[in-house]
Coordinates of C-alpha atoms and ligand atoms in Angstrom, one line a residue:
X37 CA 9.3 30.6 51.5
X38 CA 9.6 28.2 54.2
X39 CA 7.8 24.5 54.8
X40 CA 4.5 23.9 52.9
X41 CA 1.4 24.7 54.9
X42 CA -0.2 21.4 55.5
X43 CA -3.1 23.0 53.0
X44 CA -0.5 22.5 50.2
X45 CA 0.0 18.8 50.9
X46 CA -2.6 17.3 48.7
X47 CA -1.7 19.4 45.8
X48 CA 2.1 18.5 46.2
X49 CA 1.2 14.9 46.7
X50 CA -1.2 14.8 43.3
X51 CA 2.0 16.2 41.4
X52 CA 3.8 13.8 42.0
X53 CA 1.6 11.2 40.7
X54 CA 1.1 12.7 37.8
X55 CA 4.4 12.6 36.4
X56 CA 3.8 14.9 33.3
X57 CA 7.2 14.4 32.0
X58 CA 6.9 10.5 31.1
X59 CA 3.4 9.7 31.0
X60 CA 2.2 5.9 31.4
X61 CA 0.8 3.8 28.6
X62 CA -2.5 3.7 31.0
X63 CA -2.4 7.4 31.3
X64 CA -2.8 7.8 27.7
X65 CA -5.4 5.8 27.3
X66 CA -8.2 8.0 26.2
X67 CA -12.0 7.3 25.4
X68 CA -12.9 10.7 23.9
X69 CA -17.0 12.0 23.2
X70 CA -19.2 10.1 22.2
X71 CA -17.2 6.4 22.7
X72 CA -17.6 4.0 25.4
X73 CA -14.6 1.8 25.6
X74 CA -14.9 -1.2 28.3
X75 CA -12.1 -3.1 29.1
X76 CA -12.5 -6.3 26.8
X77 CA -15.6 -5.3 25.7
X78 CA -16.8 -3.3 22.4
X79 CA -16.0 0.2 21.0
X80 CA -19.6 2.0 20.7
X81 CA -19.7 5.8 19.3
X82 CA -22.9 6.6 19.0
X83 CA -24.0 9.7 17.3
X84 CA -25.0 12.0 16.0
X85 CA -22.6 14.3 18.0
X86 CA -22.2 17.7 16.1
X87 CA -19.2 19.1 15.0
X88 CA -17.2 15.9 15.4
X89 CA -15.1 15.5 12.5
X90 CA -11.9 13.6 13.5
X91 CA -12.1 10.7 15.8
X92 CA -8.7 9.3 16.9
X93 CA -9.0 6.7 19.3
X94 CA -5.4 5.1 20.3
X95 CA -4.5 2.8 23.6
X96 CA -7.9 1.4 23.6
X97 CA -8.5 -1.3 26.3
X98 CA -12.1 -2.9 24.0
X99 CA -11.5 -5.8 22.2
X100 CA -14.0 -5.8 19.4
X101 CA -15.1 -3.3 17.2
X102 CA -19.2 -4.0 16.2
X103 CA -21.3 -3.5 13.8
X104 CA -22.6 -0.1 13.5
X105 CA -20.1 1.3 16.1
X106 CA -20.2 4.9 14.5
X107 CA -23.5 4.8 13.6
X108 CA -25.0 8.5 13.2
X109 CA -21.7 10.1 13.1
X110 CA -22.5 11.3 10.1
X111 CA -20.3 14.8 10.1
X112 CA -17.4 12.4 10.8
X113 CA -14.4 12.7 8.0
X114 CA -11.4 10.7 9.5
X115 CA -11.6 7.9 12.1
X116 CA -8.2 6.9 13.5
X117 CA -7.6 3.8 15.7
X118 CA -4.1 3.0 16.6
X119 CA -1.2 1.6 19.5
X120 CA -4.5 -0.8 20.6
X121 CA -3.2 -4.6 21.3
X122 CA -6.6 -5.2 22.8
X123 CA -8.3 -4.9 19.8
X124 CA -8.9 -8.7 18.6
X125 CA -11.8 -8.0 15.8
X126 CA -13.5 -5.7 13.4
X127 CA -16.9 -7.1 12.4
X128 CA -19.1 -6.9 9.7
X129 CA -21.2 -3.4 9.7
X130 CA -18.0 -2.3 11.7
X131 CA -17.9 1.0 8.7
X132 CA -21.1 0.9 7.7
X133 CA -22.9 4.2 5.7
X134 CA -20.7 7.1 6.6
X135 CA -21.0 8.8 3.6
X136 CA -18.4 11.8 4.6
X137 CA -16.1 9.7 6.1
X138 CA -12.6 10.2 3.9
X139 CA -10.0 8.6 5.8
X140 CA -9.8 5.0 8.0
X141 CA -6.2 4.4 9.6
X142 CA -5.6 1.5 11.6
X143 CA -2.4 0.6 12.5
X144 CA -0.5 -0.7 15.6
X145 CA -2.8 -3.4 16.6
X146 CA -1.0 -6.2 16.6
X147 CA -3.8 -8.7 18.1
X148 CA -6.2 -7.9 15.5
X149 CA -6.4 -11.1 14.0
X150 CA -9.9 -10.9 12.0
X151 CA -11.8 -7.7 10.0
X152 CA -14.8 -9.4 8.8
X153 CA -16.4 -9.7 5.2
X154 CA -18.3 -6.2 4.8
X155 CA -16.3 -4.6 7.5
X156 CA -16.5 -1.7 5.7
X157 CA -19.5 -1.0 3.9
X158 CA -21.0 1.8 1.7
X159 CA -18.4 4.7 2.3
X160 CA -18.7 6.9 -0.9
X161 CA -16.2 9.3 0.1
X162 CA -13.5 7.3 1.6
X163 CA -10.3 8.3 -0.3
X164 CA -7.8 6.8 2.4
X165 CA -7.7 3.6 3.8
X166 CA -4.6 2.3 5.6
X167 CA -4.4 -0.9 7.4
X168 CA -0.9 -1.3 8.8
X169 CA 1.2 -3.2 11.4
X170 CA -1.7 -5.9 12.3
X171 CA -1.7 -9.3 13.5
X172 CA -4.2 -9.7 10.0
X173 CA -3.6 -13.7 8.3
X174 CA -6.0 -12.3 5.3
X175 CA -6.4 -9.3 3.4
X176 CA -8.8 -8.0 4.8
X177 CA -12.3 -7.0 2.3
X178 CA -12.5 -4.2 0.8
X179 CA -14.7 -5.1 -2.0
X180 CA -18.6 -3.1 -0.4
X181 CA -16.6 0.3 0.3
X182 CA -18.3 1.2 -3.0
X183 CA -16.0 4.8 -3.1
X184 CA -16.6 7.2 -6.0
X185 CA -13.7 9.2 -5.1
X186 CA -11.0 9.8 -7.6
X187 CA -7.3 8.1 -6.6
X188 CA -8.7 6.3 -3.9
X189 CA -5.4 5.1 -1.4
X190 CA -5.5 2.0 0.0
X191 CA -2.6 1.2 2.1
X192 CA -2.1 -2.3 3.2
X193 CA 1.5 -2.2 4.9
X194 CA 3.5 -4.2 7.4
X195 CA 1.2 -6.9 8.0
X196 CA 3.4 -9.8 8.3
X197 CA 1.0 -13.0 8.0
X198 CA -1.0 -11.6 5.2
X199 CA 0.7 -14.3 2.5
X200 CA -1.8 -13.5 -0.6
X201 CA -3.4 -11.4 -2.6
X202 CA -6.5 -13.2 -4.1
X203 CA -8.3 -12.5 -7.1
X204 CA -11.1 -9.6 -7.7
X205 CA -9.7 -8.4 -4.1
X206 CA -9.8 -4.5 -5.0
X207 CA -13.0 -5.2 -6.8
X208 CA -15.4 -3.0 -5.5
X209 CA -13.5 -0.5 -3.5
X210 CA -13.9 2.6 -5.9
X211 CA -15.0 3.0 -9.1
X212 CA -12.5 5.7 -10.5
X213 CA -8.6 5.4 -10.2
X214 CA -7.1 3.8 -6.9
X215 CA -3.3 4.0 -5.9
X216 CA -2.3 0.7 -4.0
X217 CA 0.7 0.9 -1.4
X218 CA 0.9 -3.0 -0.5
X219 CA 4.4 -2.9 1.3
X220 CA 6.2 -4.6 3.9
X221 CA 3.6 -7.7 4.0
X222 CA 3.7 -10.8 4.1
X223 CA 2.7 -11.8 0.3
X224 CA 4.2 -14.8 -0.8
X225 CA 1.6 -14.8 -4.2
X226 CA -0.6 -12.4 -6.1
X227 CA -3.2 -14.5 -7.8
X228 CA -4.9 -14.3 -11.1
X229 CA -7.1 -11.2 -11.6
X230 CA -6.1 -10.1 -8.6
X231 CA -6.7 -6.3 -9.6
X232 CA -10.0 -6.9 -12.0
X233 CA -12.0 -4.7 -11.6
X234 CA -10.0 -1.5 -11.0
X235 CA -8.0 1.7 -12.8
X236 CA -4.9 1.1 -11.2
X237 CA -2.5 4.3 -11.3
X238 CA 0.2 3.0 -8.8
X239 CA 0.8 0.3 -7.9
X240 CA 3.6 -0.4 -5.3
X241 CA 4.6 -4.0 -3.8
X242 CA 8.0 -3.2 -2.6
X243 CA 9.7 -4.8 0.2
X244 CA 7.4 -7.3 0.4
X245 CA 10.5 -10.0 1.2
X246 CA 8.5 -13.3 0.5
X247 CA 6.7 -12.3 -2.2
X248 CA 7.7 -14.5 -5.2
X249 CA 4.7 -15.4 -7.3
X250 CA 2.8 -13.0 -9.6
X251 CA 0.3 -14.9 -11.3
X252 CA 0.4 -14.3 -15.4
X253 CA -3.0 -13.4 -15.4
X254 CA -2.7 -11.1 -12.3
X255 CA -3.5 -7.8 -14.3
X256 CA -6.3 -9.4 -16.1
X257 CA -9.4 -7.0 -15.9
X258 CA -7.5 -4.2 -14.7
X259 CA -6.9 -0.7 -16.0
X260 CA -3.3 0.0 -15.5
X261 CA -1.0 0.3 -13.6
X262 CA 1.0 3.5 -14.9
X263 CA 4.0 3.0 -11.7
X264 CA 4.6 -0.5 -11.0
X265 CA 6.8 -1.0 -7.7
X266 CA 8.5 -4.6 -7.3
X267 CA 11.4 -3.4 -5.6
X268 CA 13.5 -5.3 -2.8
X269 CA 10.4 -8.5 -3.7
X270 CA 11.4 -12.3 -4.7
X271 CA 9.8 -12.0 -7.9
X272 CA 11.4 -13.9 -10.3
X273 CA 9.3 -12.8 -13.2
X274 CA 6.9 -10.2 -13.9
X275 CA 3.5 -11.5 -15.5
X276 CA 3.2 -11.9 -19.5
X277 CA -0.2 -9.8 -19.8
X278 CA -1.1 -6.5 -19.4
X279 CA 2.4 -5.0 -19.1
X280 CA 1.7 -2.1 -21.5
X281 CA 0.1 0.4 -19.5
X282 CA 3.8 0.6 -17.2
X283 CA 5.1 4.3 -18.1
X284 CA 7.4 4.0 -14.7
X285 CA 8.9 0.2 -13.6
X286 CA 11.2 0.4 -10.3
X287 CA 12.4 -3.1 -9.3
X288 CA 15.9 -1.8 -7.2
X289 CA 17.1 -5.1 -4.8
X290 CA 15.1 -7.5 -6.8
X291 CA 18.1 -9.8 -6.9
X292 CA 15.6 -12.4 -7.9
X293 CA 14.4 -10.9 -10.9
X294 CA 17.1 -12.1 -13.7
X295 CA 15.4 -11.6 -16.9
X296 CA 12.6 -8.8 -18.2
X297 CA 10.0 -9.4 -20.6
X298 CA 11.1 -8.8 -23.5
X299 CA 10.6 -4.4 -24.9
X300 CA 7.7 -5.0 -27.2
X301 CA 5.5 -5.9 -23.6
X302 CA 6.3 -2.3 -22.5
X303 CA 4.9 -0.1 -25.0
X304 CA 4.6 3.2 -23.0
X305 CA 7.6 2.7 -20.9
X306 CA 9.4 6.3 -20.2
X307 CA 11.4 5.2 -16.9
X308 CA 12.9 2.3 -15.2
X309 CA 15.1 2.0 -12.4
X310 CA 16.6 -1.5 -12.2
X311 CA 18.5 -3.7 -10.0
X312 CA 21.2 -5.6 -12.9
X313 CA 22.3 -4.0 -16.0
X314 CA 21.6 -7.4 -17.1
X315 CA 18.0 -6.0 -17.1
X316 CA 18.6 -4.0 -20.1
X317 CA 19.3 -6.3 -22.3
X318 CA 15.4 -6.7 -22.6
X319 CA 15.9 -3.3 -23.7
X320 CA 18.8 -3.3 -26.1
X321 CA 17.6 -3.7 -29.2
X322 CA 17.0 -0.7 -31.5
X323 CA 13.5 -0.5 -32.0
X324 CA 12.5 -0.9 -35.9
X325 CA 10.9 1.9 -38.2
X326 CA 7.5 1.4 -38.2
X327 CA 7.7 1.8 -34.2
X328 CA 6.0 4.5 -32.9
X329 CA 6.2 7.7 -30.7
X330 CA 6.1 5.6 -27.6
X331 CA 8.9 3.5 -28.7
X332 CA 11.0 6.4 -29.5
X333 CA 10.7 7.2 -25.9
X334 CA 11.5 3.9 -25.2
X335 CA 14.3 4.0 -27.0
X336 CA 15.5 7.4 -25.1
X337 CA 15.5 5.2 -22.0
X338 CA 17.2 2.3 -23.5
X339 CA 20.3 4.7 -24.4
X340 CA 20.3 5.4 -20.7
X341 CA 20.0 2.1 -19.8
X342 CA 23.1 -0.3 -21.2
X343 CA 25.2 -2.1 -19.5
X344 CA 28.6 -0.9 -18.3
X345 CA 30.7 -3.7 -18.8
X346 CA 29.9 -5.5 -21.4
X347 CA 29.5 -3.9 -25.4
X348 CA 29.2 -7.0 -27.5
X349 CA 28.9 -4.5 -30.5
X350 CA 29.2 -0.6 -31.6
X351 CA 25.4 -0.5 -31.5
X352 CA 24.9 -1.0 -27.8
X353 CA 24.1 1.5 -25.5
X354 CA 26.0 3.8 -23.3
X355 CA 25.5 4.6 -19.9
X356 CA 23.8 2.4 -17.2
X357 CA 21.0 3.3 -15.6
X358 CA 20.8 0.2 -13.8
X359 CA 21.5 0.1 -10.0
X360 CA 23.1 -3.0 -8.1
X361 CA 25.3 -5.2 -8.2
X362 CA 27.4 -5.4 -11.2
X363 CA 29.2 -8.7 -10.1
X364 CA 26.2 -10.6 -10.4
X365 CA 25.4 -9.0 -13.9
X366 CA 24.7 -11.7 -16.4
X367 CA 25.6 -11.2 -20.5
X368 CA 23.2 -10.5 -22.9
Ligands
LIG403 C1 -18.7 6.2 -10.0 O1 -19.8 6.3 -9.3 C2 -20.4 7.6 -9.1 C3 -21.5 7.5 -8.1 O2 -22.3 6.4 -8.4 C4 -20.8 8.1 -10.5 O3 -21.3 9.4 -10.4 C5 -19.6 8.1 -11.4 O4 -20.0 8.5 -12.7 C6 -19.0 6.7 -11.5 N1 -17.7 6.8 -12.2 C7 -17.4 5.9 -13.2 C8 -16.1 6.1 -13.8 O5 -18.2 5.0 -13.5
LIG404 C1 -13.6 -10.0 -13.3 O1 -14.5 -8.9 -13.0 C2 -15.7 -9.0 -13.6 C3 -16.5 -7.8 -13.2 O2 -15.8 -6.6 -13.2 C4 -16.4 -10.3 -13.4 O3 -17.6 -10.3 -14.1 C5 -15.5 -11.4 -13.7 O4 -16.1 -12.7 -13.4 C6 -14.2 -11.3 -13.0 N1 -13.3 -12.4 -13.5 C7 -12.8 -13.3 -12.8 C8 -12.0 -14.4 -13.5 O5 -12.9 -13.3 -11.6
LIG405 C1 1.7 3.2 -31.2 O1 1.8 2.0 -30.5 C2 0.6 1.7 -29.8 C3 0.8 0.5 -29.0 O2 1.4 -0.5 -29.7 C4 -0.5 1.5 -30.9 O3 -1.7 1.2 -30.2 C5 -0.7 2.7 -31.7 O4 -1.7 2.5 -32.7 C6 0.6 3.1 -32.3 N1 0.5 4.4 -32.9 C7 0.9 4.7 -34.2 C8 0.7 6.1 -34.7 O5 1.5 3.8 -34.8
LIG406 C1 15.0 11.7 -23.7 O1 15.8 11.9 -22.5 C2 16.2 13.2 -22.3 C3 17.2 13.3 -21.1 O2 16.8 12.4 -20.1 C4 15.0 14.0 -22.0 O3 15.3 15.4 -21.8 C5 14.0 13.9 -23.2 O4 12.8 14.6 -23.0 C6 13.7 12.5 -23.5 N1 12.9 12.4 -24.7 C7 11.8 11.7 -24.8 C8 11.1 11.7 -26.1 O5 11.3 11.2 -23.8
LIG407 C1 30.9 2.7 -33.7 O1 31.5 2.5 -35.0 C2 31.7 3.7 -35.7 C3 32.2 3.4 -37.1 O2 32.8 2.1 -37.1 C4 32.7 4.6 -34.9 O3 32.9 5.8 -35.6 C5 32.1 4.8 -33.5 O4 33.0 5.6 -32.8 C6 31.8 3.5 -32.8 N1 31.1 3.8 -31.6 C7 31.4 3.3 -30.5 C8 30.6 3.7 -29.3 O5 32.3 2.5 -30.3

């Protein structure tokens, strides 16, 4: 075909700034309808801007996110902001009356150091919140979302200087049943009544590597949980009170864990996946007649559960259930 006609220059020379195969962090940066993003300034999105359901705003260059950013986006279902290390602070308001708005996810901001009190403020139908992966020192409040939807998910993961969970901190946040996937932080402590307030069906702490402290009150006030998660934790016991509602207990790599609560706490227990078969023994005893249908179950799980070294008499139990390490297993 011969040399380009100098008419095809520019063309040529624009592909090959554009190199579509690896694009740049700034070409990705995207400010989509109705946002204004300035550099170190604020996020607005102004509405009301038909149609617009899903807003996902990732690589932003704005530092704060204000009050009543999305104000009149009121069609607006699921708000994502994301890969942003400009993004310093979330301020009161920030959320504030979006009442179809289902889903919040923000996560990869690793500069965003502050989310103000009331940050998120009268959402009715929020049934997803996930806050992941920030440079967060407190769990951040949650307690004006005000949600009436049922299993509301909050997912507070991989923030590595939250260190506690204080109490009444979930009060608040929905009024029906709320799953809680706290993993990966920081925690070093979960306070008393940390979860008043709520109908707890899951409630997952795993790999949270400092966390060694649950206060003994820490279920007082709640509902729940049905699933309690302490895997791959510090714990070193789980709280006295309000153990009965566990139907499902997984504590796998909880090397710090060395003795249960003793099988009369568990009343509704039908699973458990532990780290020692040393764990059992908090299980071994055969339960008495004038336990009931729930025991029986327990019971079941008990005949799973027993230790596979050690049978210190005929009436122990026969297989293990009990993951880990078996060197470290103490004797009933
Ligand atoms: C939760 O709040 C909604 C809206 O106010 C209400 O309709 C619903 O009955 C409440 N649910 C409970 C369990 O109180
Ligand atoms: C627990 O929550 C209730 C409201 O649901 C509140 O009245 C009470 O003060 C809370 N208890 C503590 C110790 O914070
Ligand atoms: C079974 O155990 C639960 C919890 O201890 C108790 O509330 C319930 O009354 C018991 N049911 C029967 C039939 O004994
Ligand atoms: C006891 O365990 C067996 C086997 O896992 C299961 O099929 C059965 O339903 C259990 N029984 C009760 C009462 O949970
Ligand atoms: C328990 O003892 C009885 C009678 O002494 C015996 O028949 C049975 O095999 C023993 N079971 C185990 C698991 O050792």
């Amino acid at each position: 075909m011969g040399q380009p006609t100098p008419a095809r220059w520019p063309l040529l020379a624009l592909l090959v700034l554009l190199p579509p195969a690896q694009p740049r962090v700034l070409s990705r940066a995207h400010c989509p309808e109705p946002c204004s993003c300035p550099p170190d300034g604020a996020l607005r999105c102004p509405g009301p801007l038909a149609g617009l359901t899903r807003l996902s705003l990732t690589y932003l260059p704005i530092k704060v996110i204000p009050s009543q950013a999305f104000r009149g986006l009121n069609e607006v279902v699921k708000i994502e902001i994301s890969q942003s290390d400009s993004l310093e602070k979330v301020e009161a308001n920030a959320f504030d009356n979006l009442l179809h708005l289902s889903e919040i996810l923000i996560q990869n901001t690793k500069n965003l150091a502050s989310i103000e009190p009331g940050a998120f403020t009268n959402l009715p139908r929020l049934k997803y919140l996930s806050i992941c992966n920030t440079g967060l020192q407190q769990l951040p409040d949650v307690t004006k979302i005000f949600s009436s939807e049922f299993n509301f998910i909050l997912e507070i993961c991989d923030n590595l200087h939250i260190t506690t969970i204080p109490g009444n901190a979930f009060q608040g946040m929905n009024n029906e049943s709320i799953t809680l996937k706290l993993y990966g932080n920081g925690f070093e402590e979960i306070q008393s009544h940390a979860f008043n307030g709520t109908t707890l069906i899951s409630l997952e702490l795993k790999e949270n590597e400092h966390l060694k402290k649950m206060h003994n009150g820490a279920f007082r006030g709640a509902t729940g949980p049905s699933i309690l998660d302490i895997s791959s934790t510090k714990l070193q016991a789980l709280p006295g009170y309000g153990l009965e509602p566990i139907q499902t207990l997984i504590a796998t790599a909880s090397y710090s864990l060395k003795k249960l609560p003793s099988r009369e706490k568990f009343t509704n227990l039908l699973d458990a996946i532990l780290t020692y078969p040393s764990h059992c023994c908090a299980f071994r005893n055969s339960p008495t007649k004038e336990q009931n249908f729930s025991f029986s179950i327990f019971e079941n799980f008990s005949k799973q559960c027993e230790s596979t070294a050690r049978k210190p008499n005929n009436e122990t139990l026969s297989k293990s259930r009990a993951y880990g390490h078996q060197q470290r297993r103490k004797d009933c």
